[in-house]
Coordinates of C-alpha atoms in Angstrom, one line a residue:
M118 CA 104.9 108.6 116.0
S119 CA 107.4 111.3 116.1
I120 CA 106.1 114.8 116.6
H121 CA 108.7 116.0 114.2
S122 CA 107.3 113.6 111.4
V123 CA 103.9 115.2 111.5
T124 CA 103.2 118.2 109.3
T125 CA 101.1 120.6 111.2
D126 CA 101.5 123.9 109.4
Q127 CA 98.5 125.0 107.7
P128 CA 97.9 127.8 105.1
E129 CA 98.2 131.2 106.6
K130 CA 94.8 133.3 106.6
F131 CA 95.4 136.6 104.8
P132 CA 93.0 139.6 104.9
P133 CA 90.4 140.2 102.1
P134 CA 92.1 141.5 99.1
S135 CA 91.5 145.0 97.8
L136 CA 89.7 145.8 94.5
E137 CA 93.0 146.1 92.7
Q138 CA 94.2 142.7 94.1
V139 CA 90.9 141.2 92.9
S140 CA 91.4 142.6 89.5
T141 CA 95.1 141.2 89.4
V142 CA 93.9 137.8 90.7
H143 CA 91.3 137.8 88.0
D144 CA 93.7 138.5 85.3
V145 CA 95.9 135.8 86.7
D146 CA 93.1 133.3 86.8
H147 CA 92.4 133.9 83.1
S148 CA 95.9 133.6 82.3
T149 CA 96.1 130.3 84.2
K150 CA 93.0 128.9 82.4
R151 CA 94.6 129.8 79.1
R152 CA 97.9 128.3 80.3
W153 CA 96.3 125.1 81.3
G154 CA 94.1 124.9 78.1
I155 CA 94.1 121.9 75.8
G156 CA 97.0 123.3 73.5
H157 CA 99.4 123.6 76.6
R158 CA 98.5 120.1 77.9
V159 CA 99.2 118.7 74.4
E160 CA 102.5 120.7 74.2
R161 CA 103.4 119.5 77.7
L162 CA 102.7 115.9 76.8
H163 CA 104.8 116.2 73.6
R164 CA 107.7 117.5 75.6
K165 CA 107.4 114.9 78.1
V166 CA 107.4 111.9 75.5
T167 CA 110.0 113.5 73.3
T168 CA 112.6 114.6 75.9
K169 CA 115.2 112.7 77.9
H170 CA 114.2 114.7 81.0
G171 CA 110.5 113.7 80.4
W172 CA 111.3 110.0 80.4
V173 CA 114.2 109.8 82.9
G174 CA 114.4 113.1 85.0
D175 CA 117.1 113.4 87.4
Y176 CA 116.3 110.5 89.9
D177 CA 119.1 108.4 91.3
Y178 CA 118.0 105.0 89.7
A179 CA 121.4 103.4 90.8
W180 CA 120.5 104.0 94.4
L181 CA 117.2 102.3 93.8
C182 CA 118.7 99.3 92.2
M183 CA 121.9 98.9 94.2
P184 CA 121.9 96.1 96.7
S185 CA 123.6 96.2 100.3
L186 CA 126.5 94.1 99.6
P187 CA 127.5 91.6 102.3
W188 CA 131.0 92.8 102.8
R189 CA 129.9 96.4 103.5
L190 CA 127.7 95.2 106.3
G191 CA 129.4 96.1 109.9
R192 CA 131.9 98.4 108.4
P193 CA 131.9 102.2 108.8
R194 CA 130.8 104.0 105.8
P195 CA 133.2 106.7 104.4
K196 CA 132.2 110.1 105.5
Q197 CA 131.1 111.6 102.3
K198 CA 128.3 113.8 101.3
K199 CA 125.4 111.5 100.0
T200 CA 121.9 112.9 99.4
G201 CA 118.7 110.9 98.7
P202 CA 116.6 110.8 95.7
P203 CA 114.4 114.1 95.4
F204 CA 110.9 114.0 96.9
Y205 CA 108.0 114.0 94.3
A206 CA 104.9 115.4 95.9
L207 CA 101.2 114.5 95.0
D208 CA 101.0 116.5 91.8
S209 CA 104.4 117.4 91.0
E210 CA 106.2 116.7 87.4
L211 CA 107.2 113.0 87.3
P212 CA 109.5 111.4 84.8
I213 CA 107.6 108.5 82.9
I214 CA 110.0 105.8 83.8
L215 CA 110.1 106.7 87.4
A216 CA 106.3 106.7 87.5
A217 CA 106.0 103.4 85.8
A218 CA 108.8 101.9 88.1
S219 CA 107.2 103.3 91.3
G220 CA 103.8 102.2 90.1
L221 CA 105.1 98.6 89.7
Q222 CA 106.7 98.7 93.2
H223 CA 103.3 99.6 94.6
A224 CA 101.6 97.0 92.7
L225 CA 104.2 94.0 93.6
A226 CA 104.3 95.3 97.2
M227 CA 100.7 94.8 97.7
L228 CA 100.4 91.7 95.4
A229 CA 100.8 89.0 98.1
G230 CA 98.2 90.7 100.3
L231 CA 95.7 90.8 97.4
I232 CA 96.0 87.2 96.2
T233 CA 96.0 85.6 99.7
P234 CA 92.3 86.2 100.6
P235 CA 90.7 84.7 97.4
I236 CA 92.9 81.7 97.6
I237 CA 92.0 81.1 101.3
F238 CA 88.3 81.8 100.5
A239 CA 88.5 79.2 97.7
N240 CA 90.3 76.7 99.9
A241 CA 87.8 77.2 102.7
L242 CA 84.8 76.5 100.4
S243 CA 86.6 73.6 98.3
L244 CA 86.0 75.6 95.0
D245 CA 87.4 74.2 91.7
A246 CA 90.5 75.8 90.1
A247 CA 88.5 77.8 87.4
T248 CA 86.6 79.5 90.0
S249 CA 89.4 80.0 92.3
A250 CA 91.5 81.6 89.5
Y251 CA 88.7 84.0 88.5
M252 CA 88.4 85.2 92.1
I253 CA 91.9 86.0 92.2
S254 CA 91.6 87.9 88.9
A255 CA 88.4 89.8 89.9
S256 CA 90.2 90.8 93.1
L257 CA 93.0 92.5 91.2
I258 CA 90.8 94.1 88.6
G259 CA 88.5 95.3 91.4
C260 CA 91.4 96.8 93.5
G261 CA 92.8 98.6 90.4
I262 CA 89.6 100.1 89.6
L263 CA 88.5 101.2 93.2
S264 CA 92.1 102.5 93.8
L265 CA 91.7 104.9 91.0
V266 CA 88.5 106.1 92.6
Q267 CA 90.2 106.5 96.1
M268 CA 93.0 108.5 94.6
S269 CA 90.7 111.0 92.8
R270 CA 89.4 113.1 95.6
I271 CA 86.2 114.2 93.9
R272 CA 84.4 117.2 95.3
L273 CA 80.6 116.2 96.1
F274 CA 79.0 119.1 97.8
G275 CA 79.9 121.4 100.6
N276 CA 83.1 120.1 102.1
Y277 CA 82.5 116.6 101.4
Y278 CA 84.6 114.5 98.9
L279 CA 85.0 111.0 97.6
G280 CA 88.5 109.8 97.9
T281 CA 91.5 110.8 99.7
G282 CA 93.5 112.5 96.8
L283 CA 96.6 110.4 98.3
I284 CA 98.2 107.2 96.9
S285 CA 95.6 105.2 98.9
V286 CA 95.3 101.7 97.3
V287 CA 92.6 99.1 98.3
G288 CA 92.7 95.6 98.9
T289 CA 90.7 92.8 100.5
S290 CA 90.8 93.4 104.2
F291 CA 92.1 90.7 106.5
A292 CA 89.3 91.6 108.8
T293 CA 87.0 90.3 106.3
L294 CA 89.1 87.3 105.8
S295 CA 89.0 86.4 109.5
T296 CA 85.2 87.0 109.9
A297 CA 84.3 85.2 106.6
N298 CA 86.0 82.1 108.0
A299 CA 83.8 82.0 110.9
I300 CA 80.7 82.6 108.8
F301 CA 81.7 79.6 106.4
N302 CA 82.2 77.5 109.6
A303 CA 78.6 78.5 110.7
M304 CA 77.2 77.6 107.3
Y305 CA 78.8 74.2 107.3
A306 CA 77.6 73.5 110.9
D307 CA 74.0 74.5 110.1
G308 CA 73.8 72.5 106.9
T309 CA 73.7 75.6 104.4
C310 CA 76.8 74.1 103.0
P311 CA 77.3 70.3 102.3
S312 CA 79.6 68.2 104.2
T313 CA 80.2 64.5 104.8
T314 CA 81.2 62.5 107.9
A315 CA 83.3 59.4 107.4
A316 CA 83.1 56.2 109.6
D317 CA 86.1 57.3 111.7
G318 CA 84.4 60.7 112.2
T319 CA 86.4 62.7 109.8
V320 CA 84.4 65.6 108.3
T321 CA 85.0 66.5 104.6
R322 CA 83.5 69.7 103.3
G323 CA 82.0 69.8 99.8
A324 CA 82.2 72.8 97.3
C325 CA 79.8 75.6 98.5
P326 CA 80.0 78.6 96.0
E327 CA 76.6 79.6 97.4
A328 CA 78.3 80.6 100.7
Y329 CA 80.5 83.0 98.9
G330 CA 77.5 84.6 97.3
M331 CA 75.9 84.9 100.7
V332 CA 79.0 86.9 102.0
L333 CA 78.8 89.2 99.0
G334 CA 74.9 89.8 99.5
T335 CA 75.4 90.5 103.0
S336 CA 78.3 92.7 102.4
I337 CA 76.2 94.8 100.0
I338 CA 73.6 95.9 102.8
C339 CA 76.0 96.3 105.5
S340 CA 78.3 98.6 103.3
F341 CA 75.7 101.4 104.0
L342 CA 76.9 101.5 107.7
E343 CA 80.4 102.6 106.6
I344 CA 78.9 105.1 104.0
F345 CA 76.8 106.6 106.8
M346 CA 79.9 106.9 109.2
S347 CA 81.8 108.8 106.5
F348 CA 79.4 111.8 107.3
V349 CA 80.1 111.7 111.0
P350 CA 82.8 114.3 111.9
A351 CA 86.4 113.0 111.9
R352 CA 87.1 114.1 115.5
I353 CA 84.2 112.3 116.7
L354 CA 85.3 109.0 114.9
K355 CA 88.7 109.5 116.2
R356 CA 87.4 109.9 119.8
V357 CA 85.2 106.7 119.6
F358 CA 87.9 104.8 117.8
P359 CA 91.2 105.8 119.5
P360 CA 94.4 103.8 119.1
M361 CA 93.6 101.9 122.2
V362 CA 90.6 100.3 120.1
T363 CA 92.1 100.3 116.6
G364 CA 95.4 98.7 117.8
T365 CA 93.6 95.8 119.7
V366 CA 91.6 95.1 116.8
I367 CA 94.6 95.0 114.4
V368 CA 96.8 92.8 116.6
M369 CA 94.0 90.3 117.0
I370 CA 93.4 90.3 113.2
G371 CA 97.0 89.5 112.6
A372 CA 97.3 86.8 115.3
S373 CA 94.1 85.0 114.3
L374 CA 95.1 84.9 110.7
I375 CA 98.5 83.3 111.7
G376 CA 96.8 80.7 113.7
S377 CA 94.0 80.0 111.2
S378 CA 95.7 80.0 107.9
G379 CA 99.4 81.1 107.8
I380 CA 100.9 78.2 110.1
P381 CA 98.3 75.6 109.0
N382 CA 99.4 76.3 105.2
W383 CA 102.9 76.3 106.3
G384 CA 102.5 72.7 107.6
G385 CA 100.9 71.5 104.3
G386 CA 97.4 73.0 104.1
S387 CA 94.7 74.7 106.0
N388 CA 91.9 72.5 104.7
D389 CA 90.9 69.1 106.2
C390 CA 94.4 67.6 105.8
S391 CA 95.5 69.7 108.8
G392 CA 93.8 67.3 111.2
R393 CA 95.8 64.4 109.8
P394 CA 92.9 62.0 109.3
A395 CA 93.8 58.3 108.9
S396 CA 91.8 57.8 105.6
G397 CA 90.1 59.6 102.9
F398 CA 90.8 62.3 100.2
F399 CA 92.6 64.6 102.6
E400 CA 94.7 61.8 104.4
L401 CA 97.8 63.6 102.7
C402 CA 98.2 67.3 102.0
P403 CA 97.0 69.1 100.0
N404 CA 95.2 66.1 99.0
I405 CA 96.0 62.6 97.8
A406 CA 95.7 63.7 94.2
A407 CA 98.6 66.3 94.5
P408 CA 101.8 65.7 92.7
R409 CA 103.8 64.8 96.0
P410 CA 101.4 64.6 98.8
L411 CA 102.7 64.1 102.3
P412 CA 101.3 64.1 105.8
W413 CA 100.6 67.4 107.4
G414 CA 103.7 68.9 109.1
S415 CA 106.2 66.9 107.1
P416 CA 109.7 68.2 107.3
E417 CA 109.6 68.8 103.5
F418 CA 106.7 71.2 103.9
I419 CA 108.3 72.8 106.9
G420 CA 111.6 73.2 104.9
L421 CA 109.8 74.9 101.9
G422 CA 108.1 77.4 104.1
F423 CA 111.2 78.2 105.9
L424 CA 112.9 78.7 102.6
S425 CA 110.2 81.2 101.6
F426 CA 110.5 82.9 105.0
I427 CA 114.2 83.1 105.1
S428 CA 114.3 84.6 101.6
I429 CA 112.3 87.5 103.0
I430 CA 114.9 88.1 105.8
I431 CA 117.8 87.8 103.2
T432 CA 116.3 90.2 100.9
E433 CA 115.9 92.7 103.7
L434 CA 119.4 92.3 104.6
F435 CA 121.1 92.5 101.2
G436 CA 118.5 93.7 98.7
S437 CA 118.3 96.9 97.0
P438 CA 115.4 99.4 98.0
F439 CA 113.4 98.0 94.9
L440 CA 113.7 94.5 96.1
K441 CA 113.0 95.3 99.8
N442 CA 109.8 96.7 98.9
I443 CA 108.7 93.4 97.2
S444 CA 110.6 91.1 99.8
V445 CA 107.3 89.2 100.0
I446 CA 107.2 88.5 96.2
V447 CA 110.9 87.4 96.4
G448 CA 110.1 85.0 99.1
L449 CA 107.1 83.6 97.0
A450 CA 109.4 83.3 93.8
V451 CA 112.3 81.5 95.6
G452 CA 109.9 78.9 97.2
C453 CA 108.0 78.3 93.8
I454 CA 111.4 77.8 92.1
V455 CA 112.5 75.2 94.5
A456 CA 109.1 73.5 94.9
G457 CA 108.7 73.4 91.0
A458 CA 112.3 71.8 90.7
V459 CA 111.5 69.0 93.3
G460 CA 108.0 68.3 91.8
Y461 CA 105.6 69.9 94.3
I462 CA 103.7 72.1 91.8
D463 CA 100.6 71.2 90.0
G464 CA 100.6 73.1 86.8
S465 CA 97.0 72.1 85.8
S466 CA 95.6 75.5 87.2
I467 CA 98.0 77.3 84.9
T468 CA 97.0 75.2 81.7
T469 CA 93.3 75.5 82.5
A470 CA 93.3 79.3 83.2
P471 CA 92.1 81.4 80.4
A472 CA 94.6 83.8 78.6
I473 CA 92.2 86.8 79.0
T474 CA 89.5 87.3 81.7
F475 CA 87.5 89.9 83.3
L476 CA 84.9 90.6 85.9
W477 CA 81.7 88.6 85.7
V478 CA 83.2 85.5 83.9
H479 CA 82.1 83.6 86.8
T480 CA 79.0 84.8 88.8
F481 CA 77.8 83.9 92.3
K482 CA 74.0 84.0 93.6
I483 CA 73.8 87.0 95.6
R484 CA 71.8 86.4 98.7
V485 CA 71.6 87.6 102.3
Y486 CA 72.8 85.3 105.1
A487 CA 70.9 86.7 108.3
P488 CA 73.4 85.5 110.9
A489 CA 76.1 87.0 109.1
I490 CA 74.8 90.7 109.2
L491 CA 75.8 91.6 112.8
P492 CA 79.5 90.2 112.1
M493 CA 79.7 92.0 108.8
L494 CA 78.4 95.3 110.3
A495 CA 81.3 95.0 112.8
V496 CA 83.7 94.3 110.0
Y497 CA 82.6 97.6 108.4
V498 CA 83.2 99.5 111.6
S499 CA 86.7 97.8 111.8
L500 CA 87.3 99.0 108.1
A501 CA 86.5 102.6 108.9
M502 CA 89.0 102.3 111.9
E503 CA 91.6 100.9 109.7
A504 CA 91.0 103.4 107.1
I505 CA 91.5 106.4 109.5
G506 CA 94.8 104.8 110.5
D507 CA 95.9 104.2 107.1
I508 CA 95.0 107.6 105.8
T509 CA 96.9 109.2 108.5
A510 CA 100.0 107.2 107.7
S511 CA 99.6 107.9 103.8
A512 CA 99.3 111.5 104.6
E513 CA 102.3 111.7 106.8
V514 CA 104.6 109.9 104.5
S515 CA 103.3 112.0 101.5
R516 CA 104.2 115.2 103.5
V517 CA 100.8 116.7 103.6
A518 CA 99.0 118.0 106.7
V519 CA 97.7 115.5 109.2
V520 CA 95.6 118.0 111.1
G521 CA 93.1 120.7 110.0
E522 CA 90.0 120.7 107.8
E523 CA 91.9 119.6 104.6
F524 CA 92.9 116.4 106.5
D525 CA 89.6 115.8 108.1
S526 CA 88.2 116.1 104.5
R527 CA 90.5 113.4 103.4
I528 CA 89.4 111.1 106.1
Q529 CA 85.6 111.8 105.2
G530 CA 86.5 111.1 101.6
G531 CA 88.4 108.0 102.2
V532 CA 85.9 106.4 104.6
L533 CA 83.1 107.1 102.0
S534 CA 85.0 105.6 99.2
D535 CA 85.7 102.7 101.3
G536 CA 82.0 102.2 102.0
I537 CA 81.0 102.8 98.4
G538 CA 83.8 100.4 97.4
G539 CA 82.6 97.7 99.7
F540 CA 79.2 98.0 97.9
L541 CA 80.8 98.0 94.3
S542 CA 83.3 95.2 95.2
A543 CA 80.5 92.9 96.0
L544 CA 79.0 93.7 92.6
F545 CA 82.4 93.1 91.1
T546 CA 82.1 89.4 92.8
V547 CA 84.9 90.5 95.4
T548 CA 84.6 90.8 99.2
P549 CA 85.0 94.1 100.7
L550 CA 87.8 96.3 99.5
S551 CA 89.3 98.7 101.8
I552 CA 92.4 101.1 102.2
F553 CA 95.6 99.1 102.1
A554 CA 98.7 100.4 104.1
Q555 CA 101.4 98.1 102.4
N556 CA 102.3 100.9 100.0
N557 CA 103.2 103.4 102.6
G558 CA 106.7 101.7 102.8
V559 CA 107.2 102.2 99.2
I560 CA 106.5 106.0 99.4
A561 CA 108.7 106.4 102.4
I562 CA 111.8 104.6 100.6
T563 CA 111.4 105.7 97.1
R564 CA 110.3 109.4 98.2
C565 CA 107.6 109.3 95.5
A566 CA 104.1 110.2 96.7
N567 CA 102.9 111.2 93.1
R568 CA 99.5 110.2 92.1
T569 CA 100.8 109.6 88.6
A570 CA 102.6 106.6 90.2
G571 CA 99.7 105.4 91.8
R572 CA 97.7 105.3 88.5
F573 CA 100.3 103.2 87.1
C574 CA 100.1 101.0 89.9
C575 CA 96.4 100.7 89.1
F576 CA 97.1 100.0 85.6
F577 CA 99.6 97.2 86.6
L578 CA 96.9 95.6 88.9
I579 CA 94.2 95.5 86.2
L580 CA 96.7 94.1 83.7
F581 CA 97.6 91.4 86.3
G582 CA 93.8 90.7 86.7
V583 CA 93.0 90.6 83.0
L584 CA 95.9 88.2 82.2
G585 CA 94.1 85.1 83.4
K586 CA 97.3 82.9 83.2
I587 CA 99.0 85.1 86.1
S588 CA 95.9 84.1 88.2
G589 CA 96.6 80.3 87.5
V590 CA 100.4 80.8 88.4
F591 CA 99.2 82.3 91.7
L592 CA 96.9 79.4 92.3
A593 CA 99.7 76.9 91.8
I594 CA 101.6 78.2 94.5
P595 CA 102.2 75.3 97.0
N596 CA 100.6 75.7 100.5
P597 CA 104.0 75.5 102.4
V598 CA 105.4 78.3 100.2
L599 CA 102.3 80.3 100.6
G600 CA 102.2 79.7 104.3
G601 CA 105.9 80.7 105.1
V602 CA 105.0 84.1 103.3
T603 CA 101.8 84.7 104.6
T604 CA 102.8 83.9 108.2
F605 CA 105.2 86.8 107.7
L606 CA 102.6 89.0 106.1
F607 CA 100.1 88.4 108.9
A608 CA 102.8 89.0 111.6
T609 CA 103.4 92.5 110.0
V610 CA 99.6 93.3 110.5
A611 CA 99.9 92.3 114.1
T612 CA 103.1 94.4 114.4
S613 CA 101.2 97.4 112.9
G614 CA 98.7 97.0 115.7
V615 CA 101.4 96.9 118.4
R616 CA 102.7 100.2 116.9
V617 CA 99.2 101.7 116.9
L618 CA 98.9 100.5 120.6
S619 CA 102.1 102.4 121.5
Y620 CA 100.5 105.6 120.8
N621 CA 98.9 105.1 124.3
R622 CA 100.6 106.3 127.5
F623 CA 99.8 103.0 129.0
T624 CA 98.4 104.5 132.2
R625 CA 96.7 102.0 134.8
R626 CA 93.3 102.6 132.9
D627 CA 94.8 101.8 129.6
R628 CA 96.4 98.6 130.7
F629 CA 93.2 97.5 132.3
V630 CA 91.3 98.1 129.0
L631 CA 93.9 96.1 127.0
A632 CA 93.8 93.3 129.6
A633 CA 90.0 92.9 129.4
A634 CA 90.2 93.1 125.7
F635 CA 92.9 90.6 125.3
S636 CA 91.2 88.2 127.8
F637 CA 88.6 87.4 125.3
G638 CA 90.6 87.9 122.2
I639 CA 93.5 85.6 123.1
G640 CA 91.4 83.2 124.9
D641 CA 89.2 82.8 121.8
L642 CA 92.3 82.5 119.7
L643 CA 93.8 79.7 121.8
V644 CA 90.4 77.8 122.5
P645 CA 88.3 78.5 119.2
G646 CA 85.3 76.3 120.3
I647 CA 84.5 77.9 123.8
F648 CA 81.6 79.9 122.7
T649 CA 80.1 77.5 120.0
H650 CA 77.9 75.7 122.4
L651 CA 76.5 78.7 124.1
F652 CA 72.8 78.5 123.1
E653 CA 72.4 74.7 122.7
G654 CA 70.6 74.6 125.9
V655 CA 67.6 76.8 124.3
A656 CA 64.8 74.2 123.2
N657 CA 63.3 74.6 119.8
P658 CA 64.2 78.3 118.9
N659 CA 62.3 79.7 115.8
K660 CA 64.3 80.6 112.8
G661 CA 64.7 84.3 113.6
L662 CA 65.9 83.4 117.1
Q663 CA 68.3 81.0 115.8
G664 CA 69.7 83.3 113.4
L665 CA 70.4 85.9 116.2
F666 CA 72.0 83.1 118.3
D667 CA 74.4 82.1 115.3
S668 CA 75.2 85.9 114.6
I669 CA 76.2 86.3 118.3
T670 CA 78.3 83.1 118.2
I671 CA 80.1 84.3 115.1
V672 CA 80.9 87.6 116.9
L673 CA 82.0 85.8 120.0
S674 CA 84.1 83.2 118.1
T675 CA 86.1 85.9 116.2
P676 CA 88.8 87.3 118.2
F677 CA 89.1 90.6 116.9
L678 CA 85.4 91.3 117.0
I679 CA 85.0 90.4 120.6
S680 CA 88.2 91.9 121.7
G681 CA 87.6 95.1 119.9
L682 CA 83.9 95.4 121.2
V683 CA 85.3 94.9 124.8
A684 CA 87.9 97.7 124.2
L685 CA 85.4 100.0 122.6
V686 CA 82.9 99.8 125.5
L687 CA 85.4 99.9 128.3
N688 CA 87.2 102.9 126.7
L689 CA 84.0 104.9 126.5
I690 CA 82.6 104.0 129.9
L691 CA 85.9 104.1 132.2
P692 CA 86.8 107.7 133.3
Q693 CA 90.1 109.0 132.2
E694 CA 92.9 109.5 134.7
D695 CA 96.2 111.3 134.9
A696 CA 99.6 109.7 135.0
D697 CA 100.3 110.3 138.6
D698 CA 102.0 107.1 139.4
G699 CA 105.7 106.7 138.8
D700 CA 105.1 103.4 136.7
D701 CA 102.5 105.2 134.7
V702 CA 105.0 107.7 133.2
V703 CA 106.2 106.8 129.8
E704 CA 109.2 108.4 128.4
V705 CA 108.6 109.5 124.8
V706 CA 111.8 109.0 122.5
D707 CA 112.0 110.6 119.2
V708 CA 113.2 107.9 117.0
E709 CA 113.6 110.0 114.0
A710 CA 116.2 112.1 115.8
Q711 CA 118.4 109.2 116.7
P712 CA 121.7 108.9 114.5
H713 CA 120.7 105.6 112.9
S714 CA 117.5 106.9 111.3
K715 CA 117.2 106.7 107.5
E716 CA 117.4 110.6 107.1
K717 CA 120.6 110.5 108.9
E718 CA 122.1 107.9 107.0
L719 CA 121.4 109.6 103.8
Q720 CA 123.0 112.7 105.1
A721 CA 126.0 110.9 106.5

């Protein structure tokens, strides 16, 4: 992170005003209140909806929609004065069309990340199409509602707030996705969820909506940990969870999801068909009842996934700023068009999906799964760590201060809203929702950090969720198409972790901590079953002890949890050291000062 990209200027402190100044300020306050009365607001709204400037403004829409043409690549651009569109701050006046367009970009940019977790949850638990479509709708509606809360910045008491006051959207955390998969595996292993074993040893999992309800119930009680953490001073949280720890966690989240979901779906499916059984319902992918089932890893599946993947790259090369912001959706669309043309799409999920839906159309029995408590507590700690980094990034691209009391209150309000959101999202039948970072790129490119655009984003998310047929469309996406896109999506998560790790100086101590953390994390990722037999030698453990063993096994079997724990402990107990060796000195380069930066291109 460039030091020039961080806003550090704080409001100056002025001496106490004199009596005359107090009187003047008092009169100004009264005039301001009159000016912002109901009559003025109505007049302002009327002017906005009845004038061209209120609808369109002076934004450069041609720049937003103009693609990078192939014949312009590699050729020197003419040296003419070119300025980018104006920057719209948090509460500045925003044209209606720009607010709607920016809000739609935010919604589409995060859409793939929002629909992926419920689809993976439903596949892991073998849920029917109606329940799966509802889970997608509930996720979208819950994200829209709780994003509104996160953007509000409601003052509670003292210097404590609820929300960040930035365009901080929320979504299902990939940390929850990774941990929930380990919890589901434990439930099928201990008989909580049904499964059958064929004569050839192939294990087929039965539908288990009860497992999803247990994850929701466990999430409710564990959410209070993050709520408590929000009242811990931000400086302490940042000292306990420095980039060394948060970067390690984010890298392992992305890497584990690539291996457990992205690549398996690219090959045809992450369900039982990925084991290529010789017989049974999952002999072919996604199953033998699919329109065109094939063995896992077939070249047709690989080609479909690659088409979606390469579409993202082509969009980044030649697309307009608008399309670049939604390149993942472009990849999904291109893959689905080709897959539909050659007969790989099963449209039954679209025909059976309701036209209109909402929360609680389907419900799950809320219960607590004791072995999941410890892993879920660790998840909420990681959510708080992610929230701190995402809020910092959002504040930076929104051009507000990233140091000082106001920024600390934004972190406090964001973490508190995250914790309360985890509690409410479970009541919405959605797994924990936390701050998303996908929309920061939209802010940086469009130069629009206005909260009105954020509210339009929430409107579109809720609309997508209420229209049940849209969820049916998402559910009909073939696994290889979804795999090609999510592999890229999960890789961006890992890349974000690498970027966070780059904030470290990489002294000998830093390298030692990272090596120890990755020893467990990468080892667990490459050999997933290494810790599953750890407590088999304990004879006849009681129910409570067995629950503790299962909980520890889940933590050890989840790469980002064990690597994050090792990094956290070592970072606290190992003494700091100065960079006194030649190989420990890192040259810091200000990337934004280089000629190829975006700002330089706009001014060229």
